[in-house]
mmCIF file of C-alpha atoms and ligand atoms in Angstrom:
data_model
loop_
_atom_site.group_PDB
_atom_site.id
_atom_site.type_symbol
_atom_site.label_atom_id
_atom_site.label_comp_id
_atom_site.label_asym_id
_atom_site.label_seq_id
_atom_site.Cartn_x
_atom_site.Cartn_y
_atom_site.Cartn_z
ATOM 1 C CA UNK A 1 -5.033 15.807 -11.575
ATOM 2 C CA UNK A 2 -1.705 13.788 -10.405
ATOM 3 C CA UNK A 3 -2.205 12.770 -7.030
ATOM 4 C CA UNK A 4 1.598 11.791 -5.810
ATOM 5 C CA UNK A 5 3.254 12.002 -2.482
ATOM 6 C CA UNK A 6 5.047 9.642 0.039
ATOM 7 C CA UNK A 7 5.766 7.809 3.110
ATOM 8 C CA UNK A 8 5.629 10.127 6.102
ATOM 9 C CA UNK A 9 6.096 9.588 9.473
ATOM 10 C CA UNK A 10 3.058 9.265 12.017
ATOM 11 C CA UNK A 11 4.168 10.017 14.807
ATOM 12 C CA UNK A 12 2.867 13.596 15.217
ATOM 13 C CA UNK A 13 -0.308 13.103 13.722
ATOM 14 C CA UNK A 14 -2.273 13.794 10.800
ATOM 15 C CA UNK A 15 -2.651 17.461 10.628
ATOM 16 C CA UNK A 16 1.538 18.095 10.899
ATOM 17 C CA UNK A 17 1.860 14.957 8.076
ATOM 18 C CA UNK A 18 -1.009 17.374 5.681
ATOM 19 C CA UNK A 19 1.403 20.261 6.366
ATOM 20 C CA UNK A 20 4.372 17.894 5.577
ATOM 21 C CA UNK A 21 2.743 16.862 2.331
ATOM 22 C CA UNK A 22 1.986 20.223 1.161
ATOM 23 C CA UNK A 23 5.188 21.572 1.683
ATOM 24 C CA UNK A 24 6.719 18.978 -0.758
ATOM 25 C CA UNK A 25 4.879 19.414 -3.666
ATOM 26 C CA UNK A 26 2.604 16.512 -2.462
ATOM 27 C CA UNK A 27 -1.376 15.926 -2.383
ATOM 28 C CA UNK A 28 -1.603 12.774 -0.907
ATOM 29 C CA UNK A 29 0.675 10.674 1.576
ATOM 30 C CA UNK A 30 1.186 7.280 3.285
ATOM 31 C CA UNK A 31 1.586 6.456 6.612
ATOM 32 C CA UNK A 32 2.288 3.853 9.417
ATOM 33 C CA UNK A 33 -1.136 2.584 11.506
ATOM 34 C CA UNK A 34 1.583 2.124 14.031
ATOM 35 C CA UNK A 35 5.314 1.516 14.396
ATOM 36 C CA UNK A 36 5.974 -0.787 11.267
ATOM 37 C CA UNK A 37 7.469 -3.445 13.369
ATOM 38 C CA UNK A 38 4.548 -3.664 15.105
ATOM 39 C CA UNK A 39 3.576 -2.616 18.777
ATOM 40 C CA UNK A 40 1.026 -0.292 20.515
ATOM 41 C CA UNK A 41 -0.799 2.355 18.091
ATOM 42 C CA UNK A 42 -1.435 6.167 19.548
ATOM 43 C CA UNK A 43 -4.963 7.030 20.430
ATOM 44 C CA UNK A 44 -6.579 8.858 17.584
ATOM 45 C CA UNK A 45 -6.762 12.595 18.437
ATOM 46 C CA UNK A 46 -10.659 13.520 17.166
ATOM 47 C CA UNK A 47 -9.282 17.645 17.443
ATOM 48 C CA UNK A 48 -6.104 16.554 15.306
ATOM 49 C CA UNK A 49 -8.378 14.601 12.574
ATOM 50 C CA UNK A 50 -10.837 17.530 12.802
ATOM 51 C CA UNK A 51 -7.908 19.895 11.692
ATOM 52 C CA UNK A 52 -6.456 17.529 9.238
ATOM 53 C CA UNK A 53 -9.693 17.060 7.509
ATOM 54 C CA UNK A 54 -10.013 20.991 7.067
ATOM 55 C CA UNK A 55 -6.672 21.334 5.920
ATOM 56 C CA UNK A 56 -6.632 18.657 3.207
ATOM 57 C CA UNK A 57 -10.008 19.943 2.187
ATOM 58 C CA UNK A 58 -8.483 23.396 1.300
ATOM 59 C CA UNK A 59 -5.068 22.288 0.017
ATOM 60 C CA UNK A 60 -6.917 19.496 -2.138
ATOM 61 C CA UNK A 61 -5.516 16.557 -0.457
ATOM 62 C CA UNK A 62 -6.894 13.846 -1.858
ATOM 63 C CA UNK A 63 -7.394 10.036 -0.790
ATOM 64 C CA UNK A 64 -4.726 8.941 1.705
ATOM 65 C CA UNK A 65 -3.250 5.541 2.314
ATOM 66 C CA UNK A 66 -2.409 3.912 6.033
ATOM 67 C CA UNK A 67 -0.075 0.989 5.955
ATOM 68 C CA UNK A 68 -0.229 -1.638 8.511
ATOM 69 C CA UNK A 69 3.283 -2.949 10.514
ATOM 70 C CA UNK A 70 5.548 -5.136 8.141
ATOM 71 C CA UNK A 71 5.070 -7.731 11.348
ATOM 72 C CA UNK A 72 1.848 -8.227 10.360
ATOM 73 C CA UNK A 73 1.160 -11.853 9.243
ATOM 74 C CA UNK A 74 -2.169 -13.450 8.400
ATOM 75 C CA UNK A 75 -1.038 -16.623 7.173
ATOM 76 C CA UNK A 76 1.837 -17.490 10.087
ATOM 77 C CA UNK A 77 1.926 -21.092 10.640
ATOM 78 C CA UNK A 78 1.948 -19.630 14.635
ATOM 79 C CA UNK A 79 -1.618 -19.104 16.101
ATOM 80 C CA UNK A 80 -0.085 -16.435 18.275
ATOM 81 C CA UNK A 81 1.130 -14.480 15.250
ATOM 82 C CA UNK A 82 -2.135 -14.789 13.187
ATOM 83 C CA UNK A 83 -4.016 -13.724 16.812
ATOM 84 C CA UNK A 84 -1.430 -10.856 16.600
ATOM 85 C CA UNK A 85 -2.660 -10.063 12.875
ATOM 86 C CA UNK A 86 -6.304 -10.049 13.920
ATOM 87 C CA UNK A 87 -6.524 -7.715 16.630
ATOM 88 C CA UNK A 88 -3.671 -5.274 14.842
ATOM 89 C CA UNK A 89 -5.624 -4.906 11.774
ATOM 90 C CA UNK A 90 -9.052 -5.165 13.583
ATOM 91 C CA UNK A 91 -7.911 -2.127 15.675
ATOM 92 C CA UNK A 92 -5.968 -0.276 13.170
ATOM 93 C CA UNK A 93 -9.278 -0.371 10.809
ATOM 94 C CA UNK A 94 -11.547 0.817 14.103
ATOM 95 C CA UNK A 95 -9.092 3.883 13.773
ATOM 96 C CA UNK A 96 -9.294 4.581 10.188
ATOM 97 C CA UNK A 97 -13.249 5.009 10.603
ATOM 98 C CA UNK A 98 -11.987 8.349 12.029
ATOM 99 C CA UNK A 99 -10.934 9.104 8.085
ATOM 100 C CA UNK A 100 -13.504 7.543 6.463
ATOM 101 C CA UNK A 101 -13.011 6.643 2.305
ATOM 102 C CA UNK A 102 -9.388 6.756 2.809
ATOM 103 C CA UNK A 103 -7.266 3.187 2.236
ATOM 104 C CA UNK A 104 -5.467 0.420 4.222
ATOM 105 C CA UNK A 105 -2.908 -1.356 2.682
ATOM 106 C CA UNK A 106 -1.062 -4.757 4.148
ATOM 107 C CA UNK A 107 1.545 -7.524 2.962
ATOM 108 C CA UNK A 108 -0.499 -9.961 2.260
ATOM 109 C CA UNK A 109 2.037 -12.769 4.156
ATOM 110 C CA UNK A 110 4.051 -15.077 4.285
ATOM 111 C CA UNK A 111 3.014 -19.024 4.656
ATOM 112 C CA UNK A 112 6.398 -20.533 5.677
ATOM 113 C CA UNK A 113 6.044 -23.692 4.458
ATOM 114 C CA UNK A 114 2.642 -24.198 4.732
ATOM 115 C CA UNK A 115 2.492 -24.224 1.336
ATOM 116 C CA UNK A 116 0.555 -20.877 -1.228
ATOM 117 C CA UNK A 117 -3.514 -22.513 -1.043
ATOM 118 C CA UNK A 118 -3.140 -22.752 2.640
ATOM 119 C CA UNK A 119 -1.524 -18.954 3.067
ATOM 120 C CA UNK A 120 -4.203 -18.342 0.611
ATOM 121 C CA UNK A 121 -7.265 -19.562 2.888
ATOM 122 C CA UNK A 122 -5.845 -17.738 5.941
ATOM 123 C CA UNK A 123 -5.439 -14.611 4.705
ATOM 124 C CA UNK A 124 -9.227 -14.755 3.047
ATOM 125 C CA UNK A 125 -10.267 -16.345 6.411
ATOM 126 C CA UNK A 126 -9.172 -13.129 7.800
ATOM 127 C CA UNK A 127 -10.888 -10.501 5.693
ATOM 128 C CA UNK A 128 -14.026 -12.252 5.949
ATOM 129 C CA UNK A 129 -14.054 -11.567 9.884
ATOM 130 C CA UNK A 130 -13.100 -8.212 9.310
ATOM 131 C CA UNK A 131 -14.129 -7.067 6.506
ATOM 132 C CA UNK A 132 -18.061 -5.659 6.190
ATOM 133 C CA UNK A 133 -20.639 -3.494 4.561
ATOM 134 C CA UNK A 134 -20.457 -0.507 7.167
ATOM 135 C CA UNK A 135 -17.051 -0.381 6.964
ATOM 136 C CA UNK A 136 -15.481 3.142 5.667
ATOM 137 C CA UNK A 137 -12.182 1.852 4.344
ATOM 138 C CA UNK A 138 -10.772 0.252 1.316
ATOM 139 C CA UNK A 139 -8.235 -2.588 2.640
ATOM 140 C CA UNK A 140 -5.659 -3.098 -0.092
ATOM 141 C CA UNK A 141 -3.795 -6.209 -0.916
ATOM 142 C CA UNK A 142 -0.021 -5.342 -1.542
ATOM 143 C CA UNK A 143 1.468 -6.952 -4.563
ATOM 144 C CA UNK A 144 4.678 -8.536 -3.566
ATOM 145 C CA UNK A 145 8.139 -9.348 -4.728
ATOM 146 C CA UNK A 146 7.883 -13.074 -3.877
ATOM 147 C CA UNK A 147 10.626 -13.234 -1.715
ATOM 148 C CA UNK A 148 10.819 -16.672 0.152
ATOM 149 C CA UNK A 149 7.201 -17.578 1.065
ATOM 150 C CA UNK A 150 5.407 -14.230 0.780
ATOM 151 C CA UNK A 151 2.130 -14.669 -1.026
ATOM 152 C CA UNK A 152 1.178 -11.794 -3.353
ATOM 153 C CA UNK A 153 4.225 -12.493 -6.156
ATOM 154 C CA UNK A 154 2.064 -12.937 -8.518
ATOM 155 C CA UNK A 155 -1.520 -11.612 -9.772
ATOM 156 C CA UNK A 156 -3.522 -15.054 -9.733
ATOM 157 C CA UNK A 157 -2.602 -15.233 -5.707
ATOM 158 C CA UNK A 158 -4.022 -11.522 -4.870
ATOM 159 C CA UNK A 159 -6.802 -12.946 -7.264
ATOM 160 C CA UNK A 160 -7.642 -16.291 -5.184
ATOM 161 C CA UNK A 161 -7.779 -14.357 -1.740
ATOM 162 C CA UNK A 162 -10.242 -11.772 -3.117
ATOM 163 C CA UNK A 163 -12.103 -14.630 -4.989
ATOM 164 C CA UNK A 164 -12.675 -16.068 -1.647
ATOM 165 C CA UNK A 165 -13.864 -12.863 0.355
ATOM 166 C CA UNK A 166 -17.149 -12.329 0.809
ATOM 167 C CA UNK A 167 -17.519 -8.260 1.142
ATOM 168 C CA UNK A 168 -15.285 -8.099 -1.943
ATOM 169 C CA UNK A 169 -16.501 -4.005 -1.939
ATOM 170 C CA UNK A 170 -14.567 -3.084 1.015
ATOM 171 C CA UNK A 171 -11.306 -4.998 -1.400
ATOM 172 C CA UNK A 172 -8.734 -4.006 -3.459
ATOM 173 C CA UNK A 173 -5.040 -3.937 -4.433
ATOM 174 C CA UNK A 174 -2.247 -1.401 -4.036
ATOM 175 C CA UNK A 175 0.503 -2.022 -6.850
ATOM 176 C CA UNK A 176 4.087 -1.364 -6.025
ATOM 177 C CA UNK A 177 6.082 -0.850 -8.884
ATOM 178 C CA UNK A 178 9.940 -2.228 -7.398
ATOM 179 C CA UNK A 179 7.769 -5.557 -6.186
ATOM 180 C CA UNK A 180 5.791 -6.414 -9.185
ATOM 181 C CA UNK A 181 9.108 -5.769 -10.964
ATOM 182 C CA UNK A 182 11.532 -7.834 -8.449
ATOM 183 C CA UNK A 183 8.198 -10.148 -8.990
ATOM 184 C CA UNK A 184 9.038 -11.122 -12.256
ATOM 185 C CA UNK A 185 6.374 -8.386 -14.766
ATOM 186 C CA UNK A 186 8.253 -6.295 -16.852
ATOM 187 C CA UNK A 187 6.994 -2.727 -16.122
ATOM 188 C CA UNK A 188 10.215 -1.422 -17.914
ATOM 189 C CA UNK A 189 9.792 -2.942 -21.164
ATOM 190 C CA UNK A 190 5.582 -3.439 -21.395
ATOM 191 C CA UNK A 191 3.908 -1.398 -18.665
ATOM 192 C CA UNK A 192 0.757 -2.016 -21.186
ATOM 193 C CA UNK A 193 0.962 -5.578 -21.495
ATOM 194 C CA UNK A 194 1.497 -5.802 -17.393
ATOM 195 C CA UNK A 195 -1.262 -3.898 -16.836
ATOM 196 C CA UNK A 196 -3.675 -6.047 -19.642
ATOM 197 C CA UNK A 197 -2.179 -8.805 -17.454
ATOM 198 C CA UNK A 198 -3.630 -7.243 -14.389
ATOM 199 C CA UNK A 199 -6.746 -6.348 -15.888
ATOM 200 C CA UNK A 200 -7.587 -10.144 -16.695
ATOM 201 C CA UNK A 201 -6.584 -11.648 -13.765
ATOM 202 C CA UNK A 202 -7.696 -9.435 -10.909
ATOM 203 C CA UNK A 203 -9.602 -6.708 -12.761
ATOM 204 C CA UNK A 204 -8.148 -2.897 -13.230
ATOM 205 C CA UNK A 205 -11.415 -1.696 -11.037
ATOM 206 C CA UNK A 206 -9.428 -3.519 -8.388
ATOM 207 C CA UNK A 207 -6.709 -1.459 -8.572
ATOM 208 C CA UNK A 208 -7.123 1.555 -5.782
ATOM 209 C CA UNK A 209 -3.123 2.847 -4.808
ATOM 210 C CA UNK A 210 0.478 2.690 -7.158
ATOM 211 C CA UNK A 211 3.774 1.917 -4.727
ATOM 212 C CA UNK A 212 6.273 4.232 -7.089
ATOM 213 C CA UNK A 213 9.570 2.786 -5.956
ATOM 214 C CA UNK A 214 12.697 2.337 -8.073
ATOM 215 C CA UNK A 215 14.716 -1.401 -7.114
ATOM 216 C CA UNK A 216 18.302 -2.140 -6.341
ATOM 217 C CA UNK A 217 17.719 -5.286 -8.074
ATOM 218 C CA UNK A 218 17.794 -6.683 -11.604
ATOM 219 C CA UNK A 219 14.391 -7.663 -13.330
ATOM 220 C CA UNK A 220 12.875 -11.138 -11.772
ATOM 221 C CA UNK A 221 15.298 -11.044 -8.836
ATOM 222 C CA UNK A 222 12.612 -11.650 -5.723
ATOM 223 C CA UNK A 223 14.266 -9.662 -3.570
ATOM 224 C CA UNK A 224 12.449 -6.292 -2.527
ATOM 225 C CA UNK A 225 14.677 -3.325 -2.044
ATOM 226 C CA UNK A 226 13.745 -0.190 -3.104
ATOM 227 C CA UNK A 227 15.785 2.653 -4.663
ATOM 228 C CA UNK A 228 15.772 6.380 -5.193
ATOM 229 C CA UNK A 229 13.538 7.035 -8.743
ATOM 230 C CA UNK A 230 16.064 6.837 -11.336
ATOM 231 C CA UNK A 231 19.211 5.276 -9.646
ATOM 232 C CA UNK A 232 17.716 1.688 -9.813
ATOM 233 C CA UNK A 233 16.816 -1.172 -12.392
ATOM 234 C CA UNK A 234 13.228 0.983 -12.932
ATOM 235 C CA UNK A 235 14.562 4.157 -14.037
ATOM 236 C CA UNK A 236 13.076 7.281 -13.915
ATOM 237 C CA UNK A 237 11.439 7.023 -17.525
ATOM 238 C CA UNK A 238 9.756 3.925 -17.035
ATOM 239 C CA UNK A 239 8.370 5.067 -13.824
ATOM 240 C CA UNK A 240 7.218 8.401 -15.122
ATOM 241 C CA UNK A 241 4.833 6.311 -17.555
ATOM 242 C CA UNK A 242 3.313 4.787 -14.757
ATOM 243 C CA UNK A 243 2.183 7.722 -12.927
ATOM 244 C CA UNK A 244 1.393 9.545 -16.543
ATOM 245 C CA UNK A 245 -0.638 5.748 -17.420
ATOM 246 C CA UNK A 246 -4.401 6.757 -18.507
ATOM 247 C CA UNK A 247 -5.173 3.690 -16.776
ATOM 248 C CA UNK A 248 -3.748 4.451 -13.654
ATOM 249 C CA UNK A 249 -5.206 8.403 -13.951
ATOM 250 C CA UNK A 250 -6.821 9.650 -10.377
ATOM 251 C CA UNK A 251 -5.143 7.133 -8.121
ATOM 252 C CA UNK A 252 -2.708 7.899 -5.185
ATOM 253 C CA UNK A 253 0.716 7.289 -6.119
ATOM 254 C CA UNK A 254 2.756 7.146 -2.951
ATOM 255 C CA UNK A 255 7.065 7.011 -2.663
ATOM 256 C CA UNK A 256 8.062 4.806 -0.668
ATOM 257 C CA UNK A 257 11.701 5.270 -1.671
ATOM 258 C CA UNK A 258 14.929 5.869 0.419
ATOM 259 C CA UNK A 259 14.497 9.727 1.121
ATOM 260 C CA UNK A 260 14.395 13.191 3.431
ATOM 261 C CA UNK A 261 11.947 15.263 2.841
ATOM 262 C CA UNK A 262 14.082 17.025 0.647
ATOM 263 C CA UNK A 263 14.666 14.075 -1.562
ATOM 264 C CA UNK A 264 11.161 13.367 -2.080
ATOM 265 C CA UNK A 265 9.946 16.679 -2.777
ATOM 266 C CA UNK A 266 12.821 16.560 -5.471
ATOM 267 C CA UNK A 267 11.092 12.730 -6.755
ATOM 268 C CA UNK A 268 7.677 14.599 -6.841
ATOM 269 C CA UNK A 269 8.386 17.048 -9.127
ATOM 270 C CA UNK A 270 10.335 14.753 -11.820
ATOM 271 C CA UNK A 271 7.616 12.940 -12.157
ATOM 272 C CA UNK A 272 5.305 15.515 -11.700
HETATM 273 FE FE1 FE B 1 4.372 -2.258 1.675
HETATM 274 FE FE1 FE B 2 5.197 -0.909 -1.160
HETATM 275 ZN ZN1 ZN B 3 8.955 -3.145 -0.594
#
């Protein structure tokens, strides 16, 4: 089975965002931990999870993916900012443990100047405080587009902050198709030879949510904007054999493209 949805708003909690999912076509879904420029998170609701849970049990929803706030930056040069990381993500995974086996992915972050082995060691420095064996939750490395100083561009970075974590279990990466692109791997022209690529640097076990995002950009361009499936540089072919991969078959594949409801119910079932 396909499991495909998209980006849906938190804000009235988990059992409306099931509903929301289901009535586009969709069997799994991505949210905000909190408003994605950062700020206070809501309270879980234990009666909201409660009904969520028995709702995506009978409509087969399957493994869900939280997304922390784009603000979030564990390699800052700024104490203040990396403080701001820590307790955000420490928090936001207390929360998840109300959803346990679901995923949290997060931008990995930019060093600004500090150069990629030091933004390397921070972020790792991180996990390894929060990260361990009783914890519920898969936290996911987002691969990026390498714009500016963001770490995550390429596959051997993702690779040297999991090399250095200690509870590597509780570790894995989310893949999103308009950054790995913008990034500079050619998904259009060999989505087999990317993935081989993956497979030997970080490991294809690794590999625990897809991105599905179409890019306003040209191949190699760094830049990170995403576009509707089929009216970027991706195209809606070359995205359609990602979600269709064998290799990729069972994970969540989550839209994170510029869209209504409407629109993405519409993106669902092309590539359904
Ligand atoms: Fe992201
Ligand atoms: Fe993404
Ligand atoms: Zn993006």
């Amino acid at each position: 089975m396909i499991h495909i949805g998209c980006h849906l708003s938190s804000s009235r909690g988990f059992l409306h965002m099931g509903k929301e999912a289901v009535s586009i076509g969709a069997n799994t879904f991505q949210f905000f931990t909190r408003n994605p420029r950062g700020s206070k998170a809501k309270e879980i609701d234990p009666k909201d999870v409660e009904a969520y849970l028995a709702f995506a049990k009978e409509h087969e929803i399957g493994t869900i993916v939280a997304h922390a706030p784009y603000t979030l930056n564990a390699c800052s040069a700024d104490e203040k900012v990396r403080e701001f990381a820590r307790l955000t993500m420490e928090d936001d995974l207390r929360r998840m443990e109300y959803l346990p086996g679901n995923l949290y992915n997060f931008h990995p972050g930019s060093h600004v100047g500090q150069g990629t082995q030091r933004g390397i060691e921070l972020i790792s420095d991180l996990l390894n405080e929060l990260l361990s064996p009783d914890l519920h939750t898969t936290v996911l490395l987002e691969t990026m587009a390498g714009k500016g100083s963001e770490i995550g561009g390429r596959f051997e970075e993702l690779a040297a902050v999991m090399e250095r974590v200690e509870c590597s279990e509780k570790l894995g990466v989310c893949l999103d198709t308009c950054h790995v692109y913008d990034g500079g791997y050619d998904i259009v022209q060999d989505l087999d030879g990317v993935l081989e690529e993956f497979d030997r640097v970080i490991g294809l076990d690794r590999l625990k949510a897809v991105h599905v995002n179409d890019s306003k950009n040209p191949f190699a361009s760094h830049k990170d904007r995403h576009e509707k499936i089929g009216e970027g540089s991706l195209g809606l072919e070359a995205l359609y054999r990602v979600v269709h991969h064998p290799a990729l078959c069972g994970l969540p594949f989550c839209l994170e493209t510029p869209n209504e409801l409407d629109g993405y119910a519409a993106e669902i079932r092309m590539l359904r």
